[in-house]
GROMACS .gro file of C-alpha atoms in nm:
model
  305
    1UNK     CA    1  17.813   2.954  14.825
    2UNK     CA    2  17.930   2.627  14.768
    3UNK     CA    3  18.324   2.545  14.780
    4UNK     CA    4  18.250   2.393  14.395
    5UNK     CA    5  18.048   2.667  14.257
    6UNK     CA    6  18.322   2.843  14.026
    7UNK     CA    7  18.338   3.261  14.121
    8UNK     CA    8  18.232   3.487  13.819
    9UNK     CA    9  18.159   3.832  13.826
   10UNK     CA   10  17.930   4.031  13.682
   11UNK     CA   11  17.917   4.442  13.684
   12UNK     CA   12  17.596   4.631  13.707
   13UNK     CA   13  17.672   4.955  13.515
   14UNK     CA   14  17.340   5.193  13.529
   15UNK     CA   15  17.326   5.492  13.328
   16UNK     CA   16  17.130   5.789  13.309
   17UNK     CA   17  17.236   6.062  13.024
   18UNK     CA   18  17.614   5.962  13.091
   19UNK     CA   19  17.867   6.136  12.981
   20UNK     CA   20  18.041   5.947  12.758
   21UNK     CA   21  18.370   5.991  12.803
   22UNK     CA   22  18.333   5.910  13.143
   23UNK     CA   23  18.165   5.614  13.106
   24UNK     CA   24  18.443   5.522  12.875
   25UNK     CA   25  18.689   5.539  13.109
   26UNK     CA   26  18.477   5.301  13.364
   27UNK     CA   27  18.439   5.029  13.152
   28UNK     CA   28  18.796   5.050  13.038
   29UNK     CA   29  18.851   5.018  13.409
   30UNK     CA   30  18.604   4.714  13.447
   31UNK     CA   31  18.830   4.577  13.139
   32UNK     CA   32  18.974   4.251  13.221
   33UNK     CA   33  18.820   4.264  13.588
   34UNK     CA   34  18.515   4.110  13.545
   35UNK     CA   35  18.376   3.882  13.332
   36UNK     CA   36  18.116   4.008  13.214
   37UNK     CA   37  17.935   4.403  13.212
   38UNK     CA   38  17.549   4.477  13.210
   39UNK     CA   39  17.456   4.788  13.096
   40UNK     CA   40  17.099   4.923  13.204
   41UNK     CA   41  16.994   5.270  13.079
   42UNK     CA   42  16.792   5.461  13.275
   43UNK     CA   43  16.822   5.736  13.010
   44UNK     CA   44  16.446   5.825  12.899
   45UNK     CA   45  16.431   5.736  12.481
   46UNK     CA   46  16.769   5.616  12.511
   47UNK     CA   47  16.858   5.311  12.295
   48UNK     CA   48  17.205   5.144  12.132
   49UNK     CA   49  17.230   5.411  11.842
   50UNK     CA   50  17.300   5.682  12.127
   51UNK     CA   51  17.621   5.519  12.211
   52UNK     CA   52  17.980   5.534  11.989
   53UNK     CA   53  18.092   5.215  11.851
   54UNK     CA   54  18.361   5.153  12.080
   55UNK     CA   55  18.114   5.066  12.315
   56UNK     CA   56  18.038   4.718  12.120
   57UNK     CA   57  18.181   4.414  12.199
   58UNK     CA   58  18.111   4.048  12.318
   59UNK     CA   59  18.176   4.112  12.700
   60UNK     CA   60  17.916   4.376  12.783
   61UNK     CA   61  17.501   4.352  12.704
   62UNK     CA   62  17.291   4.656  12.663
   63UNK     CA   63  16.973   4.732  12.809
   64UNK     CA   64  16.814   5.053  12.770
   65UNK     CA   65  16.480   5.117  12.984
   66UNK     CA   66  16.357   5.370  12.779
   67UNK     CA   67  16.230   5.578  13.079
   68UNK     CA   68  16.353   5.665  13.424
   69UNK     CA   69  16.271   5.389  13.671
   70UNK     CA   70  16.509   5.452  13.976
   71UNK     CA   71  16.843   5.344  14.029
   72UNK     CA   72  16.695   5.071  14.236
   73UNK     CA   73  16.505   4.898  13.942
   74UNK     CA   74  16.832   4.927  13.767
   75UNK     CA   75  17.017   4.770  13.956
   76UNK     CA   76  16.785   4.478  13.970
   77UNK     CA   77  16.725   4.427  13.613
   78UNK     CA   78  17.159   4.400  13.604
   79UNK     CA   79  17.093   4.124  13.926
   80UNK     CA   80  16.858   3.929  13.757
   81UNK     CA   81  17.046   3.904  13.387
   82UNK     CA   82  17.316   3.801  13.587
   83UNK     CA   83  17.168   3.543  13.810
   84UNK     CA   84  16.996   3.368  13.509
   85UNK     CA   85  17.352   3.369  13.320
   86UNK     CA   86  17.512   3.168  13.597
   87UNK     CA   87  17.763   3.425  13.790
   88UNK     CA   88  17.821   3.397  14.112
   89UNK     CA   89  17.867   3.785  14.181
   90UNK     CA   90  17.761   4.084  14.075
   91UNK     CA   91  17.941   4.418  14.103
   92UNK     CA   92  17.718   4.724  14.111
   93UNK     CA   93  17.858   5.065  13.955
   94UNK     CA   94  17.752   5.373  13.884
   95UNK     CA   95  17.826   5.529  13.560
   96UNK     CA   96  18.061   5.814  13.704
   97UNK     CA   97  18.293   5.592  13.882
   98UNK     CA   98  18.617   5.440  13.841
   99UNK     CA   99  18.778   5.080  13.915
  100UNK     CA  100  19.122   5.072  14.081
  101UNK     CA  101  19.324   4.791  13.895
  102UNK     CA  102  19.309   4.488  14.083
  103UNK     CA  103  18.962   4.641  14.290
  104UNK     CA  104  18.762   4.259  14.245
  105UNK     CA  105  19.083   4.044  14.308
  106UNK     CA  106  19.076   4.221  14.610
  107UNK     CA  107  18.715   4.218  14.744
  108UNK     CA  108  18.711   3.826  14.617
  109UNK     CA  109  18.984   3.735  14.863
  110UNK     CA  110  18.881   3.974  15.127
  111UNK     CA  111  18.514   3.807  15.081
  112UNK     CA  112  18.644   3.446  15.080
  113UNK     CA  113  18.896   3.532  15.417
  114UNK     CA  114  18.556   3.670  15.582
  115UNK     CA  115  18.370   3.352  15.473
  116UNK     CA  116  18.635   3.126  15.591
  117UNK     CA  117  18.643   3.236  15.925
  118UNK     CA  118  18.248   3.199  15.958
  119UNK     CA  119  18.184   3.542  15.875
  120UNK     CA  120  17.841   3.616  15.700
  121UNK     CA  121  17.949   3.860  15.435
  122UNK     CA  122  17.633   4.103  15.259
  123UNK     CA  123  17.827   4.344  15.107
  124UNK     CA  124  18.207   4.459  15.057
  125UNK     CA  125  18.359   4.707  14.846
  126UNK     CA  126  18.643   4.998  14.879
  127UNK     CA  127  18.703   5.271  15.122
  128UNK     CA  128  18.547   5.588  14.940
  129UNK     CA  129  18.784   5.881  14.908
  130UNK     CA  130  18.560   6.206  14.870
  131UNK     CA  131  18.701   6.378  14.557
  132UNK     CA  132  18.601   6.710  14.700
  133UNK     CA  133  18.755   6.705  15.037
  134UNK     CA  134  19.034   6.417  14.947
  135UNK     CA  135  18.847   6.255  15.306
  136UNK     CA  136  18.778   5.891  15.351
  137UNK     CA  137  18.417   5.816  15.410
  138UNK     CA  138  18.378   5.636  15.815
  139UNK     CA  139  18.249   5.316  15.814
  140UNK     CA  140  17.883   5.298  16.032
  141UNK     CA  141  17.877   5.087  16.331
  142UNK     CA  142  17.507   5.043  16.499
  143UNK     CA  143  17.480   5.186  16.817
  144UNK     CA  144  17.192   5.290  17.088
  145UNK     CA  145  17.112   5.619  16.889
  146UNK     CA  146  17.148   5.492  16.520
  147UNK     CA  147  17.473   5.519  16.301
  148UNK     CA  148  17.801   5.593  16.469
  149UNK     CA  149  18.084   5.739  16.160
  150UNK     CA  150  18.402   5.532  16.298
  151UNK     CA  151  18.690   5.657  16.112
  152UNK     CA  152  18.895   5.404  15.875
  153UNK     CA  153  19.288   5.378  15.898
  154UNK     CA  154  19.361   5.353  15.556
  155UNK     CA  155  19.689   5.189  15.649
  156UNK     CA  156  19.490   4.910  15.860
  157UNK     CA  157  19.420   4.593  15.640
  158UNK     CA  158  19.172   4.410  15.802
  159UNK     CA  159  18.790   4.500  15.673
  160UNK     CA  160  18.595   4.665  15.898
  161UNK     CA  161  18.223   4.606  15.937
  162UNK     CA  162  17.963   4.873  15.891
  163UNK     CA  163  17.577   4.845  15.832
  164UNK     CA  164  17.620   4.926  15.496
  165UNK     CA  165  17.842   5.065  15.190
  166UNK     CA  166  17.752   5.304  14.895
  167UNK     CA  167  17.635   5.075  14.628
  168UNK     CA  168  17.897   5.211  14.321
  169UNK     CA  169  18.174   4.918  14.413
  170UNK     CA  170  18.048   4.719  14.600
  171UNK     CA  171  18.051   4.341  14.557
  172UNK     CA  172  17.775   4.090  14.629
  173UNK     CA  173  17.689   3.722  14.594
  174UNK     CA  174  17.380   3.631  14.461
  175UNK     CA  175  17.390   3.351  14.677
  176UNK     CA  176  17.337   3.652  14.983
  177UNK     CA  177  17.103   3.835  14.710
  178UNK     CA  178  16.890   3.538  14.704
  179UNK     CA  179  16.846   3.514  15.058
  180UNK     CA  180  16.825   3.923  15.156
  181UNK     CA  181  16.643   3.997  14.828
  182UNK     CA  182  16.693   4.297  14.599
  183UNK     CA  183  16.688   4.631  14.573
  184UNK     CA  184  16.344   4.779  14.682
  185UNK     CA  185  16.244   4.942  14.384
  186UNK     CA  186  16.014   5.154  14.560
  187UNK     CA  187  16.278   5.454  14.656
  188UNK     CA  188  16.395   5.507  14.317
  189UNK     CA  189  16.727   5.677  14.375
  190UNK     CA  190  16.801   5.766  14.775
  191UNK     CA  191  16.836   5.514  15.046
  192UNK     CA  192  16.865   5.198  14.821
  193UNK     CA  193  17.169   5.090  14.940
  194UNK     CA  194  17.148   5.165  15.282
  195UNK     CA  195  16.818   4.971  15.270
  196UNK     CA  196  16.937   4.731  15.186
  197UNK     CA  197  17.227   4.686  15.391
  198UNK     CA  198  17.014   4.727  15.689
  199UNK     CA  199  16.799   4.466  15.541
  200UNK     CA  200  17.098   4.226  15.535
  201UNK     CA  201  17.221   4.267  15.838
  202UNK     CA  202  16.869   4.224  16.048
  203UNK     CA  203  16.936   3.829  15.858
  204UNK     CA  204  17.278   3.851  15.957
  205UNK     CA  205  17.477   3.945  15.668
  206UNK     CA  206  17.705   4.186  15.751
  207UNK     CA  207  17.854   4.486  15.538
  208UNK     CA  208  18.263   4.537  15.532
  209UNK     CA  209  18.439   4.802  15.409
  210UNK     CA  210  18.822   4.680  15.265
  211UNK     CA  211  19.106   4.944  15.314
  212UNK     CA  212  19.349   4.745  15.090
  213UNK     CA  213  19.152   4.917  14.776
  214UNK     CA  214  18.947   5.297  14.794
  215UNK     CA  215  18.740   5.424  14.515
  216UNK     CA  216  18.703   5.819  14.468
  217UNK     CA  217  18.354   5.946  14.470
  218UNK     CA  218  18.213   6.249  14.489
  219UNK     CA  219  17.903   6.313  14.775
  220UNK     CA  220  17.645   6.598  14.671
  221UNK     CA  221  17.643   6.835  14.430
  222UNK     CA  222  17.825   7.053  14.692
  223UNK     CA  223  17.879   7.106  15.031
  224UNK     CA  224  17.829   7.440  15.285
  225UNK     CA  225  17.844   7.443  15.648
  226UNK     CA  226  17.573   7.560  15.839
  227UNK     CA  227  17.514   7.633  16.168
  228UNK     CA  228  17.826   7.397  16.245
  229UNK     CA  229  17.730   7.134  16.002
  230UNK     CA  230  17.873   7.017  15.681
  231UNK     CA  231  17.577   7.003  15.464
  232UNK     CA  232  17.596   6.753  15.108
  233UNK     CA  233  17.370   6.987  14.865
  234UNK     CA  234  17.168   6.824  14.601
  235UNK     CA  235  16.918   6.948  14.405
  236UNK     CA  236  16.528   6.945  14.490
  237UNK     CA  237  16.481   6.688  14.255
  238UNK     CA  238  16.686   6.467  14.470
  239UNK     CA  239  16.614   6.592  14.821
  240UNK     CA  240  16.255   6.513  14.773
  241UNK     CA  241  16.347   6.174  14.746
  242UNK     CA  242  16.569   6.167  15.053
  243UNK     CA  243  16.300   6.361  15.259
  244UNK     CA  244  16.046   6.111  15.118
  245UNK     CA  245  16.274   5.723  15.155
  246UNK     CA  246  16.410   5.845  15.499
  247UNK     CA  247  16.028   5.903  15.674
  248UNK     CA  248  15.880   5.576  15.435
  249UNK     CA  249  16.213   5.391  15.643
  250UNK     CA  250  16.158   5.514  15.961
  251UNK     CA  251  15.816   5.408  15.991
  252UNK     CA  252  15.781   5.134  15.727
  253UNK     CA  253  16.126   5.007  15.663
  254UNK     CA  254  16.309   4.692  15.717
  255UNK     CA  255  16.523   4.884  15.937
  256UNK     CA  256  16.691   4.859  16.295
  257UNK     CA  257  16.482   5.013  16.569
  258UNK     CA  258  16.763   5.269  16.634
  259UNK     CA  259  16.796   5.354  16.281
  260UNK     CA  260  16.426   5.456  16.301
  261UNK     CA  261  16.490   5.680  16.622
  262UNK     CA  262  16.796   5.793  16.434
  263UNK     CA  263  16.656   5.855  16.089
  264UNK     CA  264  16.297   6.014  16.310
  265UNK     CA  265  16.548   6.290  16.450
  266UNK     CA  266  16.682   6.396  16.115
  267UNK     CA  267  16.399   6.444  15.912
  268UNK     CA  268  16.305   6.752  16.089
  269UNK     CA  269  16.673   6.868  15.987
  270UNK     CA  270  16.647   6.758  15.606
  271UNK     CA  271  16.333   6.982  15.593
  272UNK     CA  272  16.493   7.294  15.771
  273UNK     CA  273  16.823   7.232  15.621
  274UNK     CA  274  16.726   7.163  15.207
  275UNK     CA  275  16.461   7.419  15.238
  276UNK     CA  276  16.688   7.735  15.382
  277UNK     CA  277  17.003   7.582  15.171
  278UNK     CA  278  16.772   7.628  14.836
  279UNK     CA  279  16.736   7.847  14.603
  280UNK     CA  280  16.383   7.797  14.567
  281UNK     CA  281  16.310   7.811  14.977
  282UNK     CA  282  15.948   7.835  14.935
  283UNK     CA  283  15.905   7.573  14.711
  284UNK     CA  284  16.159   7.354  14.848
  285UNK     CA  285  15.984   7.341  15.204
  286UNK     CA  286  15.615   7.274  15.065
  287UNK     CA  287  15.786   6.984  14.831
  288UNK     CA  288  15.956   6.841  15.138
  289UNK     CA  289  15.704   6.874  15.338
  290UNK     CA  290  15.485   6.659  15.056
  291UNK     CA  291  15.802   6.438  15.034
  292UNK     CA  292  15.710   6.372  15.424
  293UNK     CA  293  15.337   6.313  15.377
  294UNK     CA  294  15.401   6.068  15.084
  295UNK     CA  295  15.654   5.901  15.304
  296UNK     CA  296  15.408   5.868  15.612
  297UNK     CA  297  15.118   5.705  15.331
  298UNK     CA  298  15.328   5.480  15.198
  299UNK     CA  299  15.277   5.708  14.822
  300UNK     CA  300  15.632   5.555  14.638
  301UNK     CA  301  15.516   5.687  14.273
  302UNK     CA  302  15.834   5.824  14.077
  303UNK     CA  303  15.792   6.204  14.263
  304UNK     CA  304  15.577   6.553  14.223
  305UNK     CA  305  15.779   6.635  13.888
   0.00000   0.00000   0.00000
């Protein structure tokens, strides 16, 4: 970005049936943050008249897609409003989540220290604090056999690098966004922003996770352990998608060669794991196991629902 180019930020805010008093209190916490808040409804029918009058106001635009088209395509509808518009960021949230005060300030300066010491930043954004466990998520370092979890000192302030953040929080230029490209609008709703991430960092642009600022966020509809493992449930619905995005990545994807062995290894597990985790088993494993065919043939329609 050039020294000249004045910094203005843009949110991202996608929806999908929110609840409103939640989203009220996130865009009371974008208040005086940013400069400027897209709203892009994912809500199928959804449209203005849905939404209390609070919600109206010169600093925010709606844009209601009247259907479901993925998180991803969200996400770059919100990009390209505010690339057109002039701002040099954009901050991408999702509709449950909440903005320390003083969360941009912070990745802005963080991002600028980064650049000035001939850093090429992707991503950065906050230290997620699961809500359900009170842990903070690892950052993911590449190694020989995929992702390594390296734990975060929340204490520390220096950013630590990791091939990619969750996408509620984080901060990007669309200078980088330019460059790495979008969203892939292909995998809907799991993977996106590790996609991506990956994606940026085979150009160079690295990911950081910032300790000075965390963000609560809640992983899965729930979690069990089995056999040893801490399993994130979600719902079929979703793990379709995850089966589906993590075998289209592993042999498609823009991806590192040792995320492909990595992601190759866990597929296996998804299947086992979502499928004996379920309530539906039966119908859980024959939909994964369609979620891995439509993976392997490159099939990226919205899902079997």
């Amino acid at each position: 970005m050039s020294p000249q180019m004045k910094i203005s930020v843009a949110a991202v805010v996608v929806l999908f049936k929110p609840d409103l008093g939640i989203l009220d209190r996130l865009l009371n916490s974008l208040s005086g943050q940013v400069d400027f808040v897209y709203i892009v409804d994912n809500t199928p029918g959804a449209d203005l008249d849905s939404y209390p009058e609070q919600f109206t106001g010169e600093v925010w635009s709606y844009h209601p897609l009247r259907d479901n088209f993925g998180i991803a395509r969200a996400h770059n509808v919100g990009i390209e409003l505010a690339e057109k518009a002039g701002f040099s960021h954009v901050l991408l949230m999702d509709q449950d989540s909440e903005l320390a005060p003083g969360t941009v300030d912070t990745l802005l300066a963080e991002e600028q220290k980064l650049v000035a010491a001939g850093k090429k930043v992707g991503a950065i954004g906050p230290v997620f604090v699961d809500e359900k466990t009170g842990e903070a998520a690892p950052a993911i370092v590449p190694s020989r056999f995929g992702g390594k979890r390296m734990p975060i000192n929340l204490q520390a302030e220096a950013p630590v690098a990791t091939s990619y953040i969750i996408a509620s929080g984080s901060l990007i230029s669309i200078a980088v966004l330019k460059i790495v490209g979008g969203m892939k609008d292909e995998l809907f709703i799991d993977w996106v922003d590790i996609e991506w991430g990956e994606r940026a960092a085979l150009q160079g642009y690295i990911s950081y996770l910032t300790p000075l600022v965390t963000m609560r966020h809640s992983i899965g509809d729930e979690f069990v352990s089995f056999l040893g493992r801490k399993i994130n449930l979600h719902s079929d619905f979703r793990n379709y998608f995850i089966v589906r995005n993590a075998t289209y990545l592993a042999i498609w994807g823009q991806v590192s060669i040792a995320s492909r062995l990595q992601l190759a290894r866990k597929i296996p597990l998804y299947i086992v794991y979502y499928s004996l985790c379920s309530k539906r088993k039966s119908y859980s494993a024959k939909l994964l196991c369609l979620a891995l065919y439509d993976g392997v043939i490159k099939n990226m329609f919205k899902g079997r629902f």
